PDB file of C-alpha atoms in Angstrom:
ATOM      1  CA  UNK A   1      28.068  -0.545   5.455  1.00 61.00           C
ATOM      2  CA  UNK A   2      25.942   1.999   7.570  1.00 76.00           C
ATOM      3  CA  UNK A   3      23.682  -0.048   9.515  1.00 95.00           C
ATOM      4  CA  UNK A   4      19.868   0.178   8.079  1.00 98.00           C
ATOM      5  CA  UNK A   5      17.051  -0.414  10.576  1.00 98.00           C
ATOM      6  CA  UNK A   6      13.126  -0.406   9.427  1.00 98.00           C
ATOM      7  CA  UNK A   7      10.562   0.701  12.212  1.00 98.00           C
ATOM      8  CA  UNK A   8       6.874  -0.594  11.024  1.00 98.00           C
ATOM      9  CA  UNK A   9       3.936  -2.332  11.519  1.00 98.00           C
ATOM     10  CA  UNK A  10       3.320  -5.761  10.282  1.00 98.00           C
ATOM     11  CA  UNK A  11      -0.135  -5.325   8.717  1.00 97.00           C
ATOM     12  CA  UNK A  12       0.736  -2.291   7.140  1.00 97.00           C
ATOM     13  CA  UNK A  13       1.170  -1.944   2.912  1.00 96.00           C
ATOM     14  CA  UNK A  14       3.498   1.380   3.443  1.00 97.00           C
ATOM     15  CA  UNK A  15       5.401  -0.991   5.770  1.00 98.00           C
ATOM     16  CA  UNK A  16       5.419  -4.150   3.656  1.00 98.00           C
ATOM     17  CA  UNK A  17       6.048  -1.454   0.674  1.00 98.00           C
ATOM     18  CA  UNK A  18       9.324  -0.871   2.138  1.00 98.00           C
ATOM     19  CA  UNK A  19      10.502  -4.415   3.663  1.00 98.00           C
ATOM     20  CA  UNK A  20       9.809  -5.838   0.063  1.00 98.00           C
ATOM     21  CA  UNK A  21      12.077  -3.694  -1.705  1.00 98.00           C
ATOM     22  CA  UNK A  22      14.703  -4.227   0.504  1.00 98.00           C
ATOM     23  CA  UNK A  23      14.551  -7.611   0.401  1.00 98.00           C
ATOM     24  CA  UNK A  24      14.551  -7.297  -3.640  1.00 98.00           C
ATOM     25  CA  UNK A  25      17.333  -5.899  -3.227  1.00 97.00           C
ATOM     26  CA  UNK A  26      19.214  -7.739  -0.696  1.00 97.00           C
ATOM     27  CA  UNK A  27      19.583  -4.981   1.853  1.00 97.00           C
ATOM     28  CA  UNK A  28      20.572  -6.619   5.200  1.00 97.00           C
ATOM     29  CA  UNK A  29      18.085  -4.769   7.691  1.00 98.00           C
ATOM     30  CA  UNK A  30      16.764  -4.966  11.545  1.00 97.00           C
ATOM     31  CA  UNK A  31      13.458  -4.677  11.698  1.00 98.00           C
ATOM     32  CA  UNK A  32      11.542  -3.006  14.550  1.00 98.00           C
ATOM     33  CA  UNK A  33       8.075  -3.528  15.438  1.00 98.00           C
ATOM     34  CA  UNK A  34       6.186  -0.314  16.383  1.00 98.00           C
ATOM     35  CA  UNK A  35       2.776  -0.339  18.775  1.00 95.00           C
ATOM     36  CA  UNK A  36       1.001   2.810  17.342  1.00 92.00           C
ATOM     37  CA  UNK A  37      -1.233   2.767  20.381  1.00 92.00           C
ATOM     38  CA  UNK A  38       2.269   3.219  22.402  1.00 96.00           C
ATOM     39  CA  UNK A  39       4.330   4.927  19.815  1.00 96.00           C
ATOM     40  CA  UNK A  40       7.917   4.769  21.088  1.00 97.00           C
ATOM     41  CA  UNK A  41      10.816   6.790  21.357  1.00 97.00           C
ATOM     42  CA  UNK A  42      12.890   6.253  18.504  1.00 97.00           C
ATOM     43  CA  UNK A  43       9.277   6.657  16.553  1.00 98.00           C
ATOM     44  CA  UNK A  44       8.823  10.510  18.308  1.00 97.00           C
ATOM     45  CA  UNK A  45      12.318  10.924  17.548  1.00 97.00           C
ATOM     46  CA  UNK A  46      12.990   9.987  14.290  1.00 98.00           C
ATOM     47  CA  UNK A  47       9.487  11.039  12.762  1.00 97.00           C
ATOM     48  CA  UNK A  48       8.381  14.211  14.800  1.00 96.00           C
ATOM     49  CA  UNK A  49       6.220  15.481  12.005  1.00 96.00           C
ATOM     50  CA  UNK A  50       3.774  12.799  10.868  1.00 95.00           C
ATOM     51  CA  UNK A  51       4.586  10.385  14.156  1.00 96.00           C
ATOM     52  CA  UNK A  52       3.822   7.616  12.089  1.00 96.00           C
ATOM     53  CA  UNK A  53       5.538   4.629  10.261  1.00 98.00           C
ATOM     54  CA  UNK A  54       7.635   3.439   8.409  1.00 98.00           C
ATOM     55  CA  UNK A  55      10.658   5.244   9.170  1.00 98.00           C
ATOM     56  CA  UNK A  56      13.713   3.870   7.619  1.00 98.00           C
ATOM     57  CA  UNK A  57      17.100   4.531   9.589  1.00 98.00           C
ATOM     58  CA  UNK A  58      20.181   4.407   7.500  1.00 98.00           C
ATOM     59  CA  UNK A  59      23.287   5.693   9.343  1.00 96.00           C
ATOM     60  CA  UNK A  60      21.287   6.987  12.031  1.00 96.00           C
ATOM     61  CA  UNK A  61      19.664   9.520   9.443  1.00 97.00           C
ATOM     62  CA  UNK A  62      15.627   9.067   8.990  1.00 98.00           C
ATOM     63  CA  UNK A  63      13.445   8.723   5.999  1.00 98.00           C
ATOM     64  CA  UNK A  64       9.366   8.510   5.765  1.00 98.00           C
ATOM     65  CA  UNK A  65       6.733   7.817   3.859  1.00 97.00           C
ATOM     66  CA  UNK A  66       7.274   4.533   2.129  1.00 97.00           C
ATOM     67  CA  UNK A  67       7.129   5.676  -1.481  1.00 97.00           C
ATOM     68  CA  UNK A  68      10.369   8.107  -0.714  1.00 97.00           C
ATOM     69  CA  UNK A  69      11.698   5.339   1.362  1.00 98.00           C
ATOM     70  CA  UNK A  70      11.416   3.085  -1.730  1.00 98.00           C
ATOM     71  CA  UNK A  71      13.102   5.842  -4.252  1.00 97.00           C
ATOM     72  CA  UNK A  72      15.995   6.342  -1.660  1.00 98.00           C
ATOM     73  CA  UNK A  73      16.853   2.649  -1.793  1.00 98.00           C
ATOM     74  CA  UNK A  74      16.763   2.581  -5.330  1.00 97.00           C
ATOM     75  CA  UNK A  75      19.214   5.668  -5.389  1.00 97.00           C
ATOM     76  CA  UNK A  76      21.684   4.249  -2.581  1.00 97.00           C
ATOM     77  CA  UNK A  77      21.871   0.657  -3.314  1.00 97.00           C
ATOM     78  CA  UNK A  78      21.523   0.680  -7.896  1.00 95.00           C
ATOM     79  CA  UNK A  79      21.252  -3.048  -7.982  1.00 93.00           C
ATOM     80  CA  UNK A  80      18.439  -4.879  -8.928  1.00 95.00           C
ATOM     81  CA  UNK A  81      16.958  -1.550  -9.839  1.00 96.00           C
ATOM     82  CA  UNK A  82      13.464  -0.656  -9.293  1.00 97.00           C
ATOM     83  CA  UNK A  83      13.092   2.150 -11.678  1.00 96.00           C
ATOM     84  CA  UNK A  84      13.369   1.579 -15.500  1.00 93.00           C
ATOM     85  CA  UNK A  85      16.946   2.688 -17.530  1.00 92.00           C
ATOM     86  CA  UNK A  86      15.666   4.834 -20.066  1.00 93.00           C
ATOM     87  CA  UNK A  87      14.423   7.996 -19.071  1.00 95.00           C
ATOM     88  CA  UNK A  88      10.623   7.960 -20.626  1.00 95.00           C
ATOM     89  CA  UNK A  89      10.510   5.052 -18.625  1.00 93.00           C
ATOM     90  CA  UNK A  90      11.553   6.234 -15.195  1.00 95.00           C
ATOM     91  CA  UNK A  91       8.881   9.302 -16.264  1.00 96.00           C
ATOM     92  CA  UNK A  92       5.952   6.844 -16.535  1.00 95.00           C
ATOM     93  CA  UNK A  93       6.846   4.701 -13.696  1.00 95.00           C
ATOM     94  CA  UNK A  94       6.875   8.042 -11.379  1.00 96.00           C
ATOM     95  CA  UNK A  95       3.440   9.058 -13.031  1.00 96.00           C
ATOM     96  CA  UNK A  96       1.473   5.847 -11.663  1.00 96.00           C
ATOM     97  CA  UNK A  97       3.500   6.135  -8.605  1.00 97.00           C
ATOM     98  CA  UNK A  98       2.202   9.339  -8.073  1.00 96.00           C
ATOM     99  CA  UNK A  99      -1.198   8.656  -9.846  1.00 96.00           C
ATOM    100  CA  UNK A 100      -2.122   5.550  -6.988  1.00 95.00           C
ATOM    101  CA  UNK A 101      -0.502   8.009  -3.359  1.00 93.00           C
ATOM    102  CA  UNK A 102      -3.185  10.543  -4.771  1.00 92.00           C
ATOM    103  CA  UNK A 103      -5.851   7.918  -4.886  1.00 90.00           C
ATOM    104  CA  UNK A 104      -5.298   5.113  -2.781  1.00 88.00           C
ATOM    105  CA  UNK A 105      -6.377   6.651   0.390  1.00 84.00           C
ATOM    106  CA  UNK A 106     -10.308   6.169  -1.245  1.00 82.00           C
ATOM    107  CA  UNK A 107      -9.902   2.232  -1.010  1.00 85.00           C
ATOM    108  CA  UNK A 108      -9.648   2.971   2.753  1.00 87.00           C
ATOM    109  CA  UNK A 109     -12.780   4.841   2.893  1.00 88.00           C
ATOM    110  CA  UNK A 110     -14.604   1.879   2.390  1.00 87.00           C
ATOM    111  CA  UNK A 111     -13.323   0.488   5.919  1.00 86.00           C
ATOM    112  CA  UNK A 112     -15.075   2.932   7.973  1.00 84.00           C
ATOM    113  CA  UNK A 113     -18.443   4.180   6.422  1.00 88.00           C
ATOM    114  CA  UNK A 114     -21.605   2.993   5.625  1.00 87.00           C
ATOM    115  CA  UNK A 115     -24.417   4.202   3.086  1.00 90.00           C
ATOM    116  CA  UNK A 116     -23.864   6.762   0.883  1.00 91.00           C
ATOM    117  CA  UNK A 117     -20.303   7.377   2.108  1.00 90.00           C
ATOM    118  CA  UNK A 118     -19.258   3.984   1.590  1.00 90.00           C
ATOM    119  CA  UNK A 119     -21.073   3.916  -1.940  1.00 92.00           C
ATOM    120  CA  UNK A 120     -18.849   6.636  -3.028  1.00 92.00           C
ATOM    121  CA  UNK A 121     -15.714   5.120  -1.710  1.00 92.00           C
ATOM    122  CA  UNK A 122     -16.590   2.019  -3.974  1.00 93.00           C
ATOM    123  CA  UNK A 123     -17.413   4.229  -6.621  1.00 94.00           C
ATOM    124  CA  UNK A 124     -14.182   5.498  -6.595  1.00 93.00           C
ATOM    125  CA  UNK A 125     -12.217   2.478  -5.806  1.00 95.00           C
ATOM    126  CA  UNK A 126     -14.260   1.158  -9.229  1.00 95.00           C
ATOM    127  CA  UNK A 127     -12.331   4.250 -11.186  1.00 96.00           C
ATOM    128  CA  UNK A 128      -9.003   3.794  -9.915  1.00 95.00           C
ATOM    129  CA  UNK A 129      -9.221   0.157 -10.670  1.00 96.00           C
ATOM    130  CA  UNK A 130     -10.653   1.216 -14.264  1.00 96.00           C
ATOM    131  CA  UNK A 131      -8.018   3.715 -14.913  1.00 96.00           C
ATOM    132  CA  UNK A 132      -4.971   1.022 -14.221  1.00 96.00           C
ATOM    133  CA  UNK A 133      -6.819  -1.727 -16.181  1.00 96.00           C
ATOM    134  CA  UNK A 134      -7.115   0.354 -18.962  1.00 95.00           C
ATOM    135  CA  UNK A 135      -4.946   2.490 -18.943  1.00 95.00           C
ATOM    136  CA  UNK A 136      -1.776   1.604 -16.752  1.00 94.00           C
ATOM    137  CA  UNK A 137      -1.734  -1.812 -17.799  1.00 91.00           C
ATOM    138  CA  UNK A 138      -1.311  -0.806 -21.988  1.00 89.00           C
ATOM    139  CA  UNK A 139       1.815   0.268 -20.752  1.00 86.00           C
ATOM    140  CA  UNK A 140       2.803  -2.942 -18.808  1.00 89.00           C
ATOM    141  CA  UNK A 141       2.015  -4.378 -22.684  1.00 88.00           C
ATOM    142  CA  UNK A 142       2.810  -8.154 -22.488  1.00 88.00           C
ATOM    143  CA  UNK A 143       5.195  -8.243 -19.623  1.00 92.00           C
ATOM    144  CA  UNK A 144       5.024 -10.047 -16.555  1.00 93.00           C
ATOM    145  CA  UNK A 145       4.970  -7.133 -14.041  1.00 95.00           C
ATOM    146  CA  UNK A 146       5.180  -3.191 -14.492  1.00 92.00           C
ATOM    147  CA  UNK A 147       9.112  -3.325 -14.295  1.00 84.00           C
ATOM    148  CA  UNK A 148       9.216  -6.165 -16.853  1.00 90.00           C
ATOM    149  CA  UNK A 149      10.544  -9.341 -16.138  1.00 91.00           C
ATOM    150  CA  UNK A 150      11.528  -8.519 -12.430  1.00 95.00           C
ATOM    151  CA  UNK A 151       9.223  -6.816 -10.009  1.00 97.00           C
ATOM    152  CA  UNK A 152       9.743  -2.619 -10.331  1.00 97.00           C
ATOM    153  CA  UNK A 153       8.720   0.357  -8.453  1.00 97.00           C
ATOM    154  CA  UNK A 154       5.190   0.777  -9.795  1.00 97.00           C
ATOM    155  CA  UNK A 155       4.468  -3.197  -8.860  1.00 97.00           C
ATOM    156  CA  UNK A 156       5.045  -1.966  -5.085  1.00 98.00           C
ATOM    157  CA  UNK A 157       3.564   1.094  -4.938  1.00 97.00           C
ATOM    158  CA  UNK A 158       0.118  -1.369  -6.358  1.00 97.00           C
ATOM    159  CA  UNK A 159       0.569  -4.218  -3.734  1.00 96.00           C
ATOM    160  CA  UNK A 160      -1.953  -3.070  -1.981  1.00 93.00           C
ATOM    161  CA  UNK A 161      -4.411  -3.644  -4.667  1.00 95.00           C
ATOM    162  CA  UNK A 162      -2.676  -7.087  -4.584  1.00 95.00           C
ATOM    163  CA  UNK A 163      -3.518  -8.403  -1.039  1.00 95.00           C
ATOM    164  CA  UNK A 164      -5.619  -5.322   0.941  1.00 96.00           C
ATOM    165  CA  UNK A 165      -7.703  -4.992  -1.373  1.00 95.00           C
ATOM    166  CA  UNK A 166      -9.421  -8.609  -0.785  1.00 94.00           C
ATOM    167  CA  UNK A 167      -9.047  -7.788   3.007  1.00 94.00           C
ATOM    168  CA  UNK A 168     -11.073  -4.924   2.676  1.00 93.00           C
ATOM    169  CA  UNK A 169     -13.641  -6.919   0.592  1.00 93.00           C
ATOM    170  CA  UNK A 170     -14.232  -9.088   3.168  1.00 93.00           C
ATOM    171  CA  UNK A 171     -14.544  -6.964   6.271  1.00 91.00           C
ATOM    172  CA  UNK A 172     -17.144  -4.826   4.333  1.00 90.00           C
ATOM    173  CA  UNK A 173     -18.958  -7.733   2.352  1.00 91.00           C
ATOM    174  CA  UNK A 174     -18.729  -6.242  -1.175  1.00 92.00           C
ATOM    175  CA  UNK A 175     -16.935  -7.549  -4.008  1.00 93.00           C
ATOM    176  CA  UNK A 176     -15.408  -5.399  -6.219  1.00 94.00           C
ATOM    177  CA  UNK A 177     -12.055  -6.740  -7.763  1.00 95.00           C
ATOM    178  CA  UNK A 178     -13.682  -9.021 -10.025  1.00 95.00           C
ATOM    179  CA  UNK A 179     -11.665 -10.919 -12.619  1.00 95.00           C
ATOM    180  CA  UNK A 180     -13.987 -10.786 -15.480  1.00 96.00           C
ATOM    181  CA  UNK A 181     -13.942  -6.986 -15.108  1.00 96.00           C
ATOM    182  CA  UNK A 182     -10.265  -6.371 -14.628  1.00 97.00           C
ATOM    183  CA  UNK A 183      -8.577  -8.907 -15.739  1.00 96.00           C
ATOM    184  CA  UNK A 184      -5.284  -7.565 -16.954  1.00 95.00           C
ATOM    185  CA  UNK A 185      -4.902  -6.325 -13.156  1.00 96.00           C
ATOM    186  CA  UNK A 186      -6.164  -9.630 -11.884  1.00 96.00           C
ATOM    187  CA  UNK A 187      -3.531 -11.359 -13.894  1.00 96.00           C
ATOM    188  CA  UNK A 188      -0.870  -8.807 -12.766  1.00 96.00           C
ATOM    189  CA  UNK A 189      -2.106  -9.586  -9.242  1.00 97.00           C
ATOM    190  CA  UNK A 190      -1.590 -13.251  -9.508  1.00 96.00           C
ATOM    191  CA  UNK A 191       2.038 -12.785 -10.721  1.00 96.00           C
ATOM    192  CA  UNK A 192       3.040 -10.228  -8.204  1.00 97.00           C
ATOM    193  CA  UNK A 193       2.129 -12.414  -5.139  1.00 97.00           C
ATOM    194  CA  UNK A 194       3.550 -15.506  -6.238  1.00 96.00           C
ATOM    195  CA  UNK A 195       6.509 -13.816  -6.427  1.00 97.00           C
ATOM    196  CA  UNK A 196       9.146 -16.073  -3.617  1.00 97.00           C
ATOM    197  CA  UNK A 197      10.044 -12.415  -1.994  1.00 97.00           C
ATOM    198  CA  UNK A 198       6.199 -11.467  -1.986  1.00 98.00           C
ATOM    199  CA  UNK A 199       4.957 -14.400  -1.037  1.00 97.00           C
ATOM    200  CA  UNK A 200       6.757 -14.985   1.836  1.00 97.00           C
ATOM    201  CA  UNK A 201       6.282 -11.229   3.298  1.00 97.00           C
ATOM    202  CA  UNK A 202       2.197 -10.573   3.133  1.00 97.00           C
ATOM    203  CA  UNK A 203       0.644 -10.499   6.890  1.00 97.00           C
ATOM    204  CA  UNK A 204      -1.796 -12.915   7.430  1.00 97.00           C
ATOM    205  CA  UNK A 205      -5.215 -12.225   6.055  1.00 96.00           C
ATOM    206  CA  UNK A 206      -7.273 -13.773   8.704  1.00 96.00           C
ATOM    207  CA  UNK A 207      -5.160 -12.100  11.706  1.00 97.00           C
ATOM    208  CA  UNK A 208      -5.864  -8.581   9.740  1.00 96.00           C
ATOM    209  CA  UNK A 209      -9.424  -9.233   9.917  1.00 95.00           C
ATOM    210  CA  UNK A 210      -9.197 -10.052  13.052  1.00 95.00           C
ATOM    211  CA  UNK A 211      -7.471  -7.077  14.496  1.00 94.00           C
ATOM    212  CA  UNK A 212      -9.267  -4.608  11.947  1.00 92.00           C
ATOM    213  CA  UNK A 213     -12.902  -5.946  12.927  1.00 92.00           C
ATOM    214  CA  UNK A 214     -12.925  -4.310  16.267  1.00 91.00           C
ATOM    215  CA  UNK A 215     -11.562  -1.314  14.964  1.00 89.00           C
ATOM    216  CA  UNK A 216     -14.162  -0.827  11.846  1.00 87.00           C
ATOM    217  CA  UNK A 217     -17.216  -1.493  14.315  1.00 88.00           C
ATOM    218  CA  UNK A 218     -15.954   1.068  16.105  1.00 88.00           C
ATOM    219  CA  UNK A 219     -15.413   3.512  13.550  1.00 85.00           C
ATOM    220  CA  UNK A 220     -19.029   2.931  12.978  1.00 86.00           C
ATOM    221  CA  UNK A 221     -20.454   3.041  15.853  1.00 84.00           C
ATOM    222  CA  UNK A 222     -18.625   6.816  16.528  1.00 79.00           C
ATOM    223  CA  UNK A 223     -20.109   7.658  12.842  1.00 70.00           C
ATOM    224  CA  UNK A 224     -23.818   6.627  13.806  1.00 65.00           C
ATOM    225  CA  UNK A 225     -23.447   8.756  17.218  1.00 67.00           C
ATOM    226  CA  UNK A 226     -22.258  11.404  15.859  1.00 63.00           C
ATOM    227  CA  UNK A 227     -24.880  11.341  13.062  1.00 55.00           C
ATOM    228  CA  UNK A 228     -27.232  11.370  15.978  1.00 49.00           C
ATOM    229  CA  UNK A 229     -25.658  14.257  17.765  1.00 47.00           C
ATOM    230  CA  UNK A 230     -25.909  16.608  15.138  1.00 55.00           C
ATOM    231  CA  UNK A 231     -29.404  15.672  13.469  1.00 54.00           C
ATOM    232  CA  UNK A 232     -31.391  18.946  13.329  1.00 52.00           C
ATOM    233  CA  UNK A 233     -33.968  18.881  16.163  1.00 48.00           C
ATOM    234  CA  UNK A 234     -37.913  19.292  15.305  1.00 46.00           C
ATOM    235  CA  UNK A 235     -39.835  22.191  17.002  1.00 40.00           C
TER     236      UNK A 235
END
């Protein structure tokens, strides 16, 4: 078998994205922890476009972006299969794939803004979560996780509803994934991390607040200067 190697970041979802479905699958994989503040090499190399992780490295060719990473698996290595049989199903598991990449990116907002810019980013965090509670999860019905009885493709491309979410709702002191208002999702949520494979492979909240503190204050700070800088003077 062509030797598969994972560079990543420990506290990152696209990372964790792609380290749980191999693991789901039972893909033997070396695992290479990347310092974005000192991106190596093999990063440049293998990713010269985006310059970011993860990259997976199968055969000394390179994938990105964890969602594509994810599909490629599920194309090399068919068992335990992450996309549905039937085609309708494969369809609708690729539509809330595709639905959360185009929206996820506004959960992030929140980390970084303050005011009105970080009342719209709850705002639309608030929608998304709306949309897959009522919406995404008629189609998970009465199962146990979007793929049915075994975690699927749609489950990962949601974990980080599952575990960032609540990091992010602590670092910026609002709650917003209640249960009584999205419970469906909170139910799904509880399933997917007790999962053994999950469970054992989410980064440590308290060491991600830890390390993303600094950085948010920061973020802040830069904000409020350059609010500053560019506030019409008064003559």
């Amino acid at each position: 078998m062509a030797e598969v190697k994972l560079l990543g970041i420990w506290y990152s979802p696209f990372t964790n994205r792609v380290i749980w479905a191999l693991k789901l699958k039972g893909i033997p994989f070396e695992y290479v922890e990347e310092d974005l503040a000192n991106k190596s090499s093999m990063l440049l190399h293998y990713n010269p476009v985006h310059k970011k992780v993860p990259v997976l490295i199968h055969g000394g060719k390179p994938i990105s972006e964890s969602m594509i990473i994810v599909k490629y698996l599920d194309e090399t290595w068919p068992h335990h299969p992450l996309l549905p049989a039937l085609p309708y199903g494969r369809a609708l598991a690729r539509f809330w794939v595709n639905f959360f990449e185009d929206k996820e990116l506004s959960m992030w907002k929140m980390f970084g803004t303050a005011g009105e810019e970080q009342e719209k980013a709850v705002k639309a965090t608030m929608e998304i979560l709306k949309t897959i509670e009522e919406e995404a999860m008629e189609v998970m019905g009465e199962n146990k996780y979007f793929g049915g009885e075994n975690i699927g493709i749609v489950d990962i491309a949601f974990g980080g509803i599952a575990h960032w979410l609540g990091v992010l709702e602590k670092m910026v002191g609002i709650k917003i994934f209640e249960p009584h208002k999205f419970p469906k999702l909170h139910s799904w949520t509880q399933n997917f991390k007790q999962h053994p494979i999950i469970c054992e492979n989410l980064p440590d909240v308290a060491k991600m607040i830890a390390l993303f503190e600094p950085r948010r204050e920061r973020m802040l700070a830069s904000a409020s200067a350059c609010r500053v800088v560019n506030q019409p003077s008064r003559s």
